[in-house]
CSV table of C-alpha atoms and ligand atoms in Angstrom, one decimal:
chain,number,residue,atom,x,y,z
Z,91,MET,CA,-20.3,28.1,-66.1
Z,92,THR,CA,-24.0,27.4,-65.6
Z,93,ASN,CA,-25.5,25.9,-62.6
Z,94,HIS,CA,-24.4,22.3,-62.8
Z,95,THR,CA,-26.8,21.2,-60.1
Z,96,THR,CA,-29.8,21.5,-62.3
Z,97,PRO,CA,-30.6,19.3,-65.2
Z,98,ARG,CA,-29.1,20.0,-68.6
Z,99,ARG,CA,-31.5,21.8,-71.0
Z,100,THR,CA,-33.0,23.9,-68.3
Z,101,PHE,CA,-30.2,25.4,-66.4
Z,102,LEU,CA,-32.1,27.5,-64.1
Z,103,THR,CA,-35.2,25.5,-63.3
Z,104,ALA,CA,-34.4,25.4,-59.6
Z,105,LEU,CA,-34.3,29.1,-59.3
Z,106,GLY,CA,-37.9,29.6,-59.3
Z,107,SER,CA,-38.1,28.0,-55.9
Z,108,LEU,CA,-35.5,30.1,-54.3
Z,109,PRO,CA,-36.7,32.7,-51.7
Z,110,LEU,CA,-36.1,36.2,-53.0
Z,111,LEU,CA,-34.1,37.2,-50.1
Z,112,ALA,CA,-32.5,34.0,-49.1
Z,113,LEU,CA,-32.1,33.5,-45.4
Z,114,ARG,CA,-31.3,36.9,-44.0
Z,115,PRO,CA,-29.3,36.6,-40.9
Z,116,ALA,CA,-30.8,37.8,-37.7
Z,117,TRP,CA,-28.5,40.9,-37.5
Z,118,ALA,CA,-29.8,42.0,-41.0
Z,119,GLN,CA,-33.3,42.0,-40.1
Z,120,GLY,CA,-35.0,45.2,-39.2
Z,121,MET,CA,-31.8,47.2,-39.4
Z,122,GLY,CA,-33.2,49.4,-42.0
Z,123,HIS,CA,-31.0,52.3,-42.8
Z,124,ASP,CA,-28.4,51.4,-40.3
Z,125,MET,CA,-27.1,49.1,-43.0
Z,126,HIS,CA,-25.8,52.2,-44.7
Z,127,ALA,CA,-23.1,52.4,-41.9
Z,128,MET,CA,-21.9,49.0,-42.6
Z,129,SER,CA,-18.8,48.5,-44.6
Z,130,ALA,CA,-16.2,45.8,-45.2
Z,131,ALA,CA,-13.5,48.3,-46.0
Z,132,PRO,CA,-12.7,51.4,-44.0
Z,133,LYS,CA,-12.6,53.6,-47.1
Z,134,ALA,CA,-16.3,53.0,-48.0
Z,135,ALA,CA,-17.9,56.4,-48.6
Z,136,GLY,CA,-21.5,57.2,-48.1
Z,137,PRO,CA,-23.8,57.3,-51.1
Z,138,VAL,CA,-23.1,59.8,-53.8
Z,139,ALA,CA,-25.6,60.9,-56.5
Z,140,LEU,CA,-25.3,58.5,-59.5
Z,141,ALA,CA,-25.7,59.5,-63.1
Z,142,PRO,CA,-29.0,58.2,-64.5
Z,143,VAL,CA,-28.6,55.2,-66.8
Z,144,SER,CA,-29.8,57.3,-69.7
Z,145,ALA,CA,-26.7,59.5,-69.4
Z,146,LEU,CA,-24.7,57.0,-71.3
Z,147,PRO,CA,-25.7,56.9,-75.0
Z,148,ALA,CA,-27.1,53.5,-76.1
Z,149,GLY,CA,-27.9,51.9,-79.5
Z,150,ALA,CA,-24.6,52.3,-81.4
Z,151,PRO,CA,-23.5,49.3,-83.6
Z,152,LEU,CA,-21.6,46.9,-81.6
Z,153,VAL,CA,-17.9,47.3,-81.9
Z,154,SER,CA,-15.3,44.5,-82.2
Z,155,LEU,CA,-12.9,44.2,-79.4
Z,156,GLN,CA,-9.7,46.0,-80.1
Z,157,LYS,CA,-6.8,43.5,-80.6
Z,158,LEU,CA,-3.4,43.7,-79.0
Z,159,ALA,CA,-1.0,43.8,-81.9
Z,160,ASN,CA,1.8,41.1,-82.0
Z,161,THR,CA,5.1,42.9,-82.3
Z,162,SER,CA,7.1,39.6,-82.8
Z,163,SER,CA,8.0,38.4,-86.2
Z,164,THR,CA,9.0,35.0,-84.8
Z,165,PRO,CA,6.4,32.4,-85.6
Z,166,GLY,CA,4.9,31.0,-82.4
Z,167,THR,CA,5.8,34.0,-80.3
Z,168,PHE,CA,3.3,36.7,-79.2
Z,169,ARG,CA,5.0,39.8,-77.9
Z,170,ALA,CA,3.4,43.0,-76.8
Z,171,THR,CA,3.3,45.8,-74.1
Z,172,LEU,CA,0.3,46.4,-71.8
Z,173,THR,CA,0.4,49.7,-70.1
Z,174,ALA,CA,-2.0,50.3,-67.2
Z,175,ALA,CA,-2.6,54.1,-66.8
Z,176,PRO,CA,-5.2,56.6,-66.0
Z,177,VAL,CA,-7.1,57.8,-69.2
Z,178,THR,CA,-9.8,60.4,-69.3
Z,179,LEU,CA,-12.8,59.8,-71.6
Z,180,PRO,CA,-15.9,61.8,-72.2
Z,181,LEU,CA,-18.5,59.0,-71.6
Z,182,ILE,CA,-21.4,61.1,-70.4
Z,183,ALA,CA,-22.3,64.7,-71.0
Z,184,ALA,CA,-22.1,65.8,-67.4
Z,185,GLY,CA,-18.4,65.5,-67.2
Z,186,PRO,CA,-15.3,63.4,-68.1
Z,187,THR,CA,-14.5,60.0,-66.6
Z,188,GLU,CA,-11.0,59.1,-65.4
Z,189,LEU,CA,-10.7,55.5,-66.0
Z,190,TRP,CA,-7.7,53.2,-65.4
Z,191,ALA,CA,-7.2,51.2,-68.5
Z,192,TYR,CA,-4.8,48.9,-70.3
Z,193,ASN,CA,-3.5,50.6,-73.4
Z,194,ALA,CA,-6.2,53.3,-73.0
Z,195,SER,CA,-8.8,50.7,-74.1
Z,196,LEU,CA,-12.1,49.6,-72.3
Z,197,PRO,CA,-12.2,46.8,-72.0
Z,198,GLY,CA,-8.4,46.1,-72.4
Z,199,PRO,CA,-7.2,44.9,-75.7
Z,200,LEU,CA,-7.9,41.3,-76.8
Z,201,ILE,CA,-4.9,38.9,-76.8
Z,202,GLU,CA,-5.3,36.2,-79.4
Z,203,VAL,CA,-2.9,33.5,-79.6
Z,204,PHE,CA,-2.7,29.6,-80.5
Z,205,GLU,CA,-2.0,26.7,-78.5
Z,206,GLY,CA,1.7,26.1,-78.4
Z,207,ASP,CA,2.5,29.9,-78.6
Z,208,THR,CA,4.9,31.5,-76.2
Z,209,VAL,CA,3.6,34.8,-74.8
Z,210,GLU,CA,5.8,37.6,-73.7
Z,211,ILE,CA,4.0,40.6,-72.3
Z,212,THR,CA,5.8,43.6,-70.8
Z,213,PHE,CA,3.6,45.2,-68.3
Z,214,VAL,CA,4.2,48.9,-67.6
Z,215,ASN,CA,2.5,50.1,-64.4
Z,216,ASN,CA,1.7,53.8,-64.8
Z,217,LEU,CA,-0.9,53.7,-62.1
Z,218,PRO,CA,-0.6,55.5,-58.8
Z,219,GLN,CA,-0.8,52.1,-57.0
Z,220,PRO,CA,1.1,48.8,-57.2
Z,221,SER,CA,-0.5,46.3,-59.7
Z,222,THR,CA,0.1,43.0,-61.3
Z,223,ILE,CA,-1.5,41.2,-64.3
Z,224,HIS,CA,-3.3,38.0,-63.4
Z,225,TRP,CA,-3.8,35.6,-66.5
Z,226,HIS,CA,-7.2,34.4,-65.2
Z,227,GLY,CA,-7.7,30.6,-65.9
Z,228,LEU,CA,-4.5,30.3,-68.0
Z,229,PRO,CA,-2.1,27.4,-67.0
Z,230,VAL,CA,1.0,29.7,-66.4
Z,231,PRO,CA,3.8,29.2,-63.9
Z,232,SER,CA,3.1,30.6,-60.4
Z,233,GLU,CA,5.8,33.3,-60.8
Z,234,GLN,CA,4.2,34.5,-64.1
Z,235,ASP,CA,0.6,34.6,-62.7
Z,236,GLY,CA,0.5,38.1,-61.2
Z,237,ASN,CA,0.1,36.9,-57.7
Z,238,PRO,CA,-0.3,39.7,-54.9
Z,239,GLN,CA,3.2,38.9,-53.7
Z,240,ASP,CA,4.7,39.9,-57.0
Z,241,ALA,CA,3.4,43.5,-57.1
Z,242,VAL,CA,4.8,45.9,-59.7
Z,243,ALA,CA,5.4,49.3,-58.2
Z,244,PRO,CA,4.0,52.5,-59.6
Z,245,GLY,CA,6.3,53.6,-62.5
Z,246,ALA,CA,8.0,50.1,-62.7
Z,247,ARG,CA,7.6,47.4,-65.3
Z,248,ARG,CA,8.1,43.6,-65.7
Z,249,ALA,CA,7.8,40.9,-68.3
Z,250,TYR,CA,5.3,38.0,-68.2
Z,251,THR,CA,6.4,35.0,-70.2
Z,252,PHE,CA,4.5,31.7,-70.5
Z,253,THR,CA,3.8,29.0,-73.1
Z,254,LEU,CA,0.4,27.6,-73.8
Z,255,PRO,CA,0.2,23.9,-73.8
Z,256,PRO,CA,-1.9,21.8,-76.3
Z,257,GLY,CA,-5.4,21.5,-74.9
Z,258,SER,CA,-5.5,25.0,-73.5
Z,259,ALA,CA,-7.7,26.5,-76.3
Z,260,GLY,CA,-10.4,28.6,-74.5
Z,261,THR,CA,-11.8,31.9,-73.4
Z,262,TYR,CA,-9.9,33.6,-70.7
Z,263,TRP,CA,-9.2,37.1,-69.4
Z,264,TYR,CA,-6.6,39.1,-67.5
Z,265,HIS,CA,-6.9,41.6,-64.7
Z,266,PRO,CA,-4.9,43.2,-61.8
Z,267,HIS,CA,-4.4,41.2,-58.6
Z,268,PRO,CA,-2.6,43.4,-56.1
Z,269,HIS,CA,-3.1,43.0,-52.4
Z,270,GLY,CA,-6.3,44.7,-51.4
Z,271,MET,CA,-6.6,46.8,-54.5
Z,272,THR,CA,-8.0,44.3,-57.1
Z,273,ALA,CA,-11.7,45.3,-56.8
Z,274,GLU,CA,-10.9,49.0,-57.2
Z,275,GLN,CA,-8.5,48.5,-60.1
Z,276,VAL,CA,-11.0,46.4,-62.0
Z,277,TYR,CA,-13.9,48.8,-61.3
Z,278,ARG,CA,-11.8,51.5,-62.6
Z,279,GLY,CA,-11.6,49.7,-65.9
Z,280,LEU,CA,-8.6,47.3,-65.8
Z,281,ALA,CA,-9.7,44.0,-67.4
Z,282,GLY,CA,-9.1,42.6,-70.9
Z,283,THR,CA,-9.9,39.4,-73.0
Z,284,PHE,CA,-7.7,36.6,-73.9
Z,285,ILE,CA,-8.5,33.8,-76.3
Z,286,VAL,CA,-6.4,30.8,-77.0
Z,287,ARG,CA,-7.2,29.1,-80.3
Z,288,ALA,CA,-6.8,25.5,-81.4
Z,289,LYS,CA,-5.6,24.7,-84.8
Z,290,ASP,CA,-8.2,22.0,-85.1
Z,291,ASP,CA,-11.3,24.0,-83.9
Z,292,PRO,CA,-14.6,22.3,-85.0
Z,293,PHE,CA,-16.2,25.6,-85.3
Z,294,ALA,CA,-13.4,27.5,-87.2
Z,295,ALA,CA,-15.9,28.1,-90.1
Z,296,VAL,CA,-18.7,29.7,-87.9
Z,297,PRO,CA,-18.7,33.4,-87.7
Z,298,GLU,CA,-17.6,34.3,-84.3
Z,299,ARG,CA,-18.8,37.1,-82.0
Z,300,LEU,CA,-17.0,38.3,-78.9
Z,301,LEU,CA,-19.1,39.8,-76.1
Z,302,ALA,CA,-17.2,41.1,-73.1
Z,303,CYS,CA,-19.7,42.1,-70.4
Z,304,SER,CA,-18.5,44.5,-67.7
Z,305,ASP,CA,-20.0,47.4,-65.8
Z,306,LEU,CA,-19.2,50.9,-64.6
Z,307,LYS,CA,-20.7,52.9,-61.7
Z,308,LEU,CA,-20.5,56.7,-62.3
Z,309,ALA,CA,-21.4,59.6,-60.2
Z,310,ASP,CA,-23.5,62.2,-61.7
Z,311,ASP,CA,-20.5,64.4,-62.6
Z,312,GLY,CA,-19.0,61.6,-64.6
Z,313,SER,CA,-16.4,60.4,-62.2
Z,314,ILE,CA,-16.0,56.8,-61.1
Z,315,ALA,CA,-18.3,56.6,-58.0
Z,316,PRO,CA,-16.7,55.4,-54.7
Z,317,SER,CA,-18.0,52.1,-53.5
Z,318,ASP,CA,-20.6,52.4,-50.8
Z,319,ALA,CA,-21.6,50.1,-47.9
Z,320,ASN,CA,-23.9,47.9,-50.2
Z,321,ASP,CA,-21.0,47.5,-52.7
Z,322,GLU,CA,-18.6,46.3,-50.2
Z,323,MET,CA,-21.1,43.8,-48.7
Z,324,ASP,CA,-22.8,42.5,-51.8
Z,325,GLY,CA,-20.1,43.4,-54.5
Z,326,ARG,CA,-20.3,46.4,-56.6
Z,327,GLU,CA,-22.6,46.6,-59.5
Z,328,GLY,CA,-22.5,49.7,-61.7
Z,329,GLN,CA,-25.5,51.3,-63.2
Z,330,PHE,CA,-24.1,51.0,-66.7
Z,331,ALA,CA,-24.0,47.3,-67.9
Z,332,LEU,CA,-21.7,47.3,-70.8
Z,333,VAL,CA,-20.8,44.9,-73.7
Z,334,ASN,CA,-17.5,45.6,-75.4
Z,335,GLY,CA,-17.5,48.9,-73.5
Z,336,GLN,CA,-20.8,50.1,-74.9
Z,337,ARG,CA,-24.3,50.4,-73.4
Z,338,GLN,CA,-27.0,48.4,-75.3
Z,339,PRO,CA,-25.1,48.3,-78.7
Z,340,VAL,CA,-26.8,46.6,-81.6
Z,341,LEU,CA,-25.5,43.4,-83.1
Z,342,ARG,CA,-26.3,42.7,-86.7
Z,343,PHE,CA,-26.6,38.9,-86.7
Z,344,ASP,CA,-24.7,37.1,-89.4
Z,345,ALA,CA,-26.9,36.4,-92.6
Z,346,SER,CA,-26.0,32.7,-92.5
Z,347,GLY,CA,-28.2,32.4,-89.4
Z,348,ARG,CA,-25.6,31.0,-87.1
Z,349,GLU,CA,-22.8,32.6,-84.9
Z,350,ARG,CA,-20.5,31.4,-82.2
Z,351,TRP,CA,-20.6,33.7,-79.2
Z,352,ARG,CA,-17.8,33.8,-76.7
Z,353,ILE,CA,-19.3,35.6,-73.6
Z,354,TRP,CA,-17.2,36.9,-70.7
Z,355,ASN,CA,-18.6,38.0,-67.3
Z,356,ALA,CA,-16.1,40.5,-66.4
Z,357,ASN,CA,-18.1,42.3,-63.9
Z,358,SER,CA,-17.0,42.5,-60.3
Z,359,ALA,CA,-20.0,41.1,-58.9
Z,360,ARG,CA,-23.0,41.2,-61.2
Z,361,TYR,CA,-24.4,37.8,-62.1
Z,362,LEU,CA,-25.6,37.4,-65.8
Z,363,ARG,CA,-28.7,35.3,-66.2
Z,364,LEU,CA,-28.8,35.5,-69.9
Z,365,SER,CA,-31.7,34.9,-72.2
Z,366,LEU,CA,-32.3,35.7,-75.9
Z,367,PRO,CA,-36.0,34.7,-76.7
Z,368,GLY,CA,-36.6,32.9,-80.0
Z,369,ALA,CA,-33.0,32.0,-80.8
Z,370,THR,CA,-31.7,28.6,-80.3
Z,371,LEU,CA,-28.9,28.4,-77.9
Z,372,THR,CA,-26.4,25.4,-77.6
Z,373,LEU,CA,-23.7,25.5,-75.0
Z,374,VAL,CA,-20.4,24.3,-76.5
Z,375,GLY,CA,-17.7,25.7,-74.2
Z,376,THR,CA,-17.0,26.7,-70.6
Z,377,ASP,CA,-14.1,28.7,-69.0
Z,378,GLY,CA,-11.4,26.2,-70.3
Z,379,GLY,CA,-12.6,25.5,-73.8
Z,380,LEU,CA,-14.9,23.2,-75.6
Z,381,LEU,CA,-17.2,20.6,-74.0
Z,382,GLU,CA,-17.0,17.0,-75.1
Z,383,GLN,CA,-20.5,17.2,-76.7
Z,384,PRO,CA,-22.7,20.3,-77.5
Z,385,VAL,CA,-25.4,20.7,-74.8
Z,386,PRO,CA,-28.5,21.9,-76.8
Z,387,GLY,CA,-31.7,23.6,-75.8
Z,388,LEU,CA,-30.5,26.3,-73.4
Z,389,THR,CA,-33.2,28.6,-72.4
Z,390,GLU,CA,-31.1,30.6,-70.0
Z,391,LEU,CA,-27.4,30.8,-69.3
Z,392,LEU,CA,-26.1,31.9,-65.8
Z,393,LEU,CA,-22.6,33.3,-65.9
Z,394,ALA,CA,-21.3,34.1,-62.4
Z,395,PRO,CA,-18.7,36.8,-62.1
Z,396,ALA,CA,-15.5,35.8,-64.0
Z,397,GLN,CA,-17.2,32.9,-65.8
Z,398,ARG,CA,-17.2,32.5,-69.7
Z,399,ALA,CA,-19.1,30.4,-72.1
Z,400,GLU,CA,-19.1,29.5,-75.7
Z,401,VAL,CA,-22.5,29.3,-77.2
Z,402,ILE,CA,-23.7,28.5,-80.7
Z,403,VAL,CA,-26.6,30.8,-81.6
Z,404,ASP,CA,-29.1,29.9,-84.3
Z,405,ALA,CA,-31.3,32.7,-85.5
Z,406,PRO,CA,-35.1,32.6,-84.7
Z,407,THR,CA,-37.4,31.7,-87.5
Z,408,LYS,CA,-38.6,35.3,-87.9
Z,409,ALA,CA,-36.6,38.4,-88.7
Z,410,GLY,CA,-36.6,41.1,-86.1
Z,411,ARG,CA,-34.8,42.6,-83.0
Z,412,VAL,CA,-34.3,40.5,-79.9
Z,413,ALA,CA,-33.0,41.8,-76.6
Z,414,LEU,CA,-30.1,39.9,-74.9
Z,415,VAL,CA,-31.4,40.3,-71.3
Z,416,ALA,CA,-29.8,39.7,-68.0
Z,417,GLY,CA,-32.7,38.8,-65.8
Z,418,VAL,CA,-33.0,39.0,-62.0
Z,419,TYR,CA,-30.9,36.5,-60.2
Z,420,ALA,CA,-31.5,36.3,-56.5
Z,421,ARG,CA,-28.1,35.7,-55.0
Z,422,GLY,CA,-28.8,36.7,-51.3
Z,423,LYS,CA,-27.9,40.2,-51.4
Z,424,MET,CA,-27.9,41.9,-47.9
Z,425,GLY,CA,-28.2,45.5,-46.8
Z,426,ASP,CA,-30.6,47.8,-48.3
Z,427,ALA,CA,-29.7,47.4,-52.0
Z,428,ARG,CA,-32.5,48.3,-54.3
Z,429,PRO,CA,-34.3,45.4,-55.8
Z,430,ASP,CA,-32.7,44.3,-59.0
Z,431,GLN,CA,-34.4,44.8,-62.4
Z,432,PRO,CA,-33.8,42.9,-65.7
Z,433,ILE,CA,-31.2,44.7,-67.8
Z,434,THR,CA,-31.0,44.7,-71.7
Z,435,LEU,CA,-27.3,44.1,-72.5
Z,436,LEU,CA,-27.5,44.1,-76.2
Z,437,GLN,CA,-30.0,44.3,-79.1
Z,438,VAL,CA,-29.7,41.6,-81.8
Z,439,ASP,CA,-31.0,42.3,-85.3
Z,440,PHE,CA,-31.9,39.0,-87.1
Z,441,ALA,CA,-32.3,39.0,-90.8
Z,442,ALA,CA,-34.9,36.8,-92.5
Z,443,PRO,CA,-33.8,33.2,-91.8
Z,444,PRO,CA,-31.7,31.6,-94.6
Z,445,ALA,CA,-33.4,29.1,-96.9
Z,446,GLN,CA,-31.4,26.3,-95.6
Z,447,PRO,CA,-32.1,25.2,-92.0
Z,448,PRO,CA,-28.9,25.2,-89.9
Z,449,THR,CA,-26.7,22.1,-90.3
Z,450,ALA,CA,-26.3,19.7,-87.4
Z,451,LEU,CA,-23.5,20.4,-85.0
Z,452,PRO,CA,-20.6,17.9,-84.6
Z,453,ALA,CA,-21.7,15.3,-82.0
Z,454,LYS,CA,-18.2,15.3,-80.5
Z,455,LEU,CA,-16.2,18.4,-80.0
Z,456,ARG,CA,-13.2,16.9,-78.2
Z,457,ALA,CA,-12.2,14.4,-75.5
Z,458,ILE,CA,-11.9,15.6,-71.9
Z,459,ALA,CA,-10.2,12.8,-69.9
Z,460,ASP,CA,-11.5,12.4,-66.4
Z,461,LEU,CA,-8.8,13.3,-64.0
Z,462,GLY,CA,-9.2,10.0,-62.2
Z,463,ALA,CA,-9.1,9.0,-58.6
Z,464,PRO,CA,-7.9,11.7,-56.2
Z,465,GLN,CA,-4.8,11.2,-54.1
Z,466,ALA,CA,-5.5,14.1,-51.6
Z,467,THR,CA,-8.4,16.1,-50.4
Z,468,LYS,CA,-8.9,19.7,-49.3
Z,469,ARG,CA,-11.9,21.4,-47.8
Z,470,VAL,CA,-12.8,25.1,-48.2
Z,471,VAL,CA,-15.6,26.6,-46.2
Z,472,PHE,CA,-16.8,30.1,-47.2
Z,473,SER,CA,-18.6,32.0,-44.4
Z,474,GLU,CA,-19.4,35.6,-43.4
Z,475,LYS,CA,-19.3,37.2,-40.1
Z,476,MET,CA,-20.3,40.6,-38.7
Z,477,SER,CA,-17.6,42.6,-37.0
Z,478,MET,CA,-17.8,45.5,-34.7
Z,479,ALA,CA,-14.1,46.0,-34.5
Z,480,GLY,CA,-13.2,49.7,-33.6
Z,481,GLY,CA,-17.0,50.5,-33.0
Z,482,VAL,CA,-17.6,50.1,-36.8
Z,483,HIS,CA,-20.1,47.6,-38.3
Z,484,SER,CA,-18.4,45.6,-41.1
Z,485,MET,CA,-18.8,42.4,-42.8
Z,486,LYS,CA,-15.9,39.8,-42.9
Z,487,PHE,CA,-15.8,37.4,-45.6
Z,488,LEU,CA,-13.9,34.2,-44.5
Z,489,VAL,CA,-12.3,31.1,-45.9
Z,490,ASN,CA,-12.1,28.2,-43.2
Z,491,ARG,CA,-13.0,30.9,-40.7
Z,492,LYS,CA,-10.1,33.1,-41.5
Z,493,GLN,CA,-9.4,36.3,-43.4
Z,494,PHE,CA,-6.8,36.2,-46.1
Z,495,ASP,CA,-3.2,36.7,-44.9
Z,496,MET,CA,-0.6,37.0,-47.6
Z,497,ALA,CA,2.0,35.7,-45.1
Z,498,ARG,CA,0.0,32.4,-44.4
Z,499,MET,CA,-0.1,29.3,-46.6
Z,500,ASP,CA,-3.5,27.6,-46.0
Z,501,PHE,CA,-2.8,24.4,-47.8
Z,502,THR,CA,0.0,22.3,-49.4
Z,503,SER,CA,-0.5,20.3,-52.6
Z,504,ARG,CA,1.9,18.3,-54.6
Z,505,ALA,CA,2.4,19.0,-58.4
Z,506,GLY,CA,1.0,16.3,-60.5
Z,507,GLU,CA,-1.3,14.9,-57.8
Z,508,VAL,CA,-5.0,14.8,-58.4
Z,509,GLU,CA,-6.9,16.5,-55.7
Z,510,LEU,CA,-10.6,16.5,-54.5
Z,511,TRP,CA,-11.6,19.8,-53.3
Z,512,GLU,CA,-14.8,20.1,-51.3
Z,513,ILE,CA,-16.1,23.7,-51.3
Z,514,VAL,CA,-18.8,24.5,-48.8
Z,515,ASN,CA,-20.9,27.8,-48.7
Z,516,GLU,CA,-22.1,28.3,-45.2
Z,517,SER,CA,-22.8,32.0,-45.9
Z,518,ASP,CA,-26.0,33.7,-46.8
Z,519,MET,CA,-25.1,34.6,-50.4
Z,520,ASP,CA,-23.8,33.1,-53.6
Z,521,HIS,CA,-20.0,33.1,-54.0
Z,522,PRO,CA,-18.2,32.2,-57.1
Z,523,PHE,CA,-15.1,30.0,-56.2
Z,524,HIS,CA,-12.0,30.4,-58.3
Z,525,ILE,CA,-8.5,28.8,-58.2
Z,526,HIS,CA,-5.4,29.9,-60.0
Z,527,GLY,CA,-3.0,27.8,-62.1
Z,528,THR,CA,-5.3,25.0,-63.5
Z,529,GLN,CA,-8.8,24.3,-64.7
Z,530,PHE,CA,-10.9,21.9,-62.6
Z,531,GLN,CA,-13.7,19.4,-63.3
Z,532,VAL,CA,-16.8,19.7,-61.2
Z,533,THR,CA,-17.9,16.1,-60.1
Z,534,GLU,CA,-21.1,17.0,-58.0
Z,535,SER,CA,-22.9,19.3,-55.8
Z,536,GLU,CA,-24.9,19.0,-52.7
Z,537,MET,CA,-27.8,20.9,-51.4
Z,538,ASP,CA,-29.9,19.9,-48.3
Z,539,GLY,CA,-28.5,16.5,-48.3
Z,540,LYS,CA,-29.3,15.8,-51.9
Z,541,VAL,CA,-26.2,15.0,-54.2
Z,542,THR,CA,-26.4,16.0,-57.9
Z,543,PRO,CA,-23.7,14.7,-60.2
Z,544,ALA,CA,-22.3,17.1,-62.7
Z,545,PRO,CA,-24.4,16.7,-65.9
Z,546,TYR,CA,-21.4,16.7,-68.2
Z,547,ARG,CA,-17.6,17.0,-68.0
Z,548,ALA,CA,-16.2,20.4,-68.6
Z,549,TRP,CA,-13.0,22.4,-67.8
Z,550,ARG,CA,-13.8,25.5,-65.5
Z,551,ASP,CA,-12.0,27.9,-63.3
Z,552,ILE,CA,-15.1,29.3,-61.7
Z,553,VAL,CA,-17.9,27.4,-60.0
Z,554,ASN,CA,-20.8,29.2,-58.3
Z,555,LEU,CA,-22.0,28.2,-54.9
Z,556,LYS,CA,-25.4,29.0,-53.6
Z,557,SER,CA,-26.1,29.6,-50.0
Z,558,GLY,CA,-26.0,26.2,-48.3
Z,559,GLU,CA,-24.4,24.5,-51.3
Z,560,THR,CA,-21.4,22.2,-51.4
Z,561,VAL,CA,-19.6,21.5,-54.5
Z,562,ARG,CA,-16.8,19.0,-55.1
Z,563,ILE,CA,-14.2,19.4,-57.8
Z,564,LYS,CA,-11.2,17.5,-59.1
Z,565,LEU,CA,-8.0,19.3,-60.1
Z,566,MET,CA,-4.3,18.9,-60.6
Z,567,GLN,CA,-1.6,21.6,-60.3
Z,568,ARG,CA,1.2,21.2,-62.7
Z,569,PHE,CA,3.6,23.9,-61.6
Z,570,LYS,CA,5.2,24.6,-58.2
Z,571,GLY,CA,4.6,27.7,-56.2
Z,572,PRO,CA,2.0,29.6,-54.4
Z,573,ARG,CA,-1.6,29.7,-55.8
Z,574,MET,CA,-4.6,31.8,-54.8
Z,575,PHE,CA,-8.1,30.6,-54.5
Z,576,HIS,CA,-11.0,33.0,-53.6
Z,577,CYS,CA,-14.4,34.4,-54.2
Z,578,HIS,CA,-14.5,36.2,-57.4
Z,579,ILE,CA,-16.9,38.8,-56.1
Z,580,LEU,CA,-13.9,41.2,-56.0
Z,581,GLU,CA,-15.2,43.0,-52.9
Z,582,HIS,CA,-15.4,39.7,-51.0
Z,583,GLU,CA,-12.0,38.7,-52.1
Z,584,ASN,CA,-10.6,42.1,-50.8
Z,585,ALA,CA,-12.4,41.6,-47.6
Z,586,GLY,CA,-10.7,38.4,-46.9
Z,587,MET,CA,-12.5,35.6,-48.7
Z,588,MET,CA,-9.2,34.3,-50.3
Z,589,GLY,CA,-6.6,31.6,-49.3
Z,590,GLN,CA,-3.4,30.3,-50.6
Z,591,VAL,CA,-2.2,26.8,-51.6
Z,592,MET,CA,1.6,26.1,-51.8
Z,593,VAL,CA,2.3,23.6,-54.6
Z,594,ILE,CA,5.5,21.6,-53.9
Q,91,C2O,CU1,-9.7,36.4,-61.9
Q,91,C2O,CU2,-7.7,35.5,-58.6
Q,91,C2O,O1,-8.7,35.9,-60.2
Q,92,CU,CU1,-18.3,36.2,-52.4
């Protein structure tokens, strides 16, 4: 989740020293407006007039995530249907927005199950494109994981079935993963949340708040704006930053003075450098569930695209309204993207603090066993390359110098074997690394020759890499079959920054 290279308690201390525009490559210097002509995908359009941010009403009470109803009466089985289809909603006054959504809900409905449950989801594809559902972060068999090879044609349906093992409690999500169309399907609205609960959750008595962060980029007529050259290069960031599908909603904080927040970064490319001044934040969970011990005293929380966190929030000592802000995070954007501004995601209304100070959190949340000595190693190098193919400027995003090829297996792994993966970012911008099929443990990171061990053990399926950074992780795949790994800036994934490992 956060930047594991910096000391605990101050997750972003190193950022102050980063140059604002990290290491622009020579070709990018002085190109000025020619950068508009650059594109990683041939379909990138020129800029269209965007709706002003004020076009989307703000300040409504925060809604709860809509839940997907379980239609099974068998204990331990969750059965439901998810239908992906266009849906037209009146979001801004200028005109209707045709979204693509699961069950007409933005974000898609919340799936809530317990460890040990069997999940049976019928996926109905009523989109004009092939699609899949990828169960991001969940330990599901390869053929149930919505790989691009297993596309569901327009008008077709399929069942996804998997059983969630003990220890899998955590905060996950689901989204499409069809070849070459993932970014578009997600930015049109297809993504939903997924929680696996444990029966012995140490925070079961703490009021829980679910905050699914995503964004939308709308043209001034209300339509979904096409991606422009900057979107294709840097990853698309919509002008509307949403929480549970709302712009700047208001959260009335629990009168007990304490809540557990689960936060999803379901944005295609926006990094969330979160702060909530005055409140006391304690990190208790990452992508794959609870930590071993609480990590107190967070001042900021950096969530890269696709990352999730669980945070215990204790109210400030004074009543009042505090903004949850996503501050500027310099991730090495190129092109002529406008400078980022801090964004208010949410307003939090705190009541007068309760008479009793908050009780101490449990010192131990659960055990996370070290995966142990690796029996095999893999090395993944992220890089970028300018291309002039066909006389068109475009940016290629590469894994081990190659663009993704669905017909090519990049690696072979053995099920049940612990592996050390070294991931190297030789490019000029940050990239969040993700692998399917299993959670991993970050062991250390390296920058400018300085090795920093991970400050604590955690289960993750996303780790961010800054430009020039190397991160080492340990993982073990349990199921046989192909697995994807890629940058989770979805435009980069689409532009080739993805590979496959065959687990045998
Ligand atoms: Cu969240 Cu391969 O994806
Ligand atoms: Cu990337």
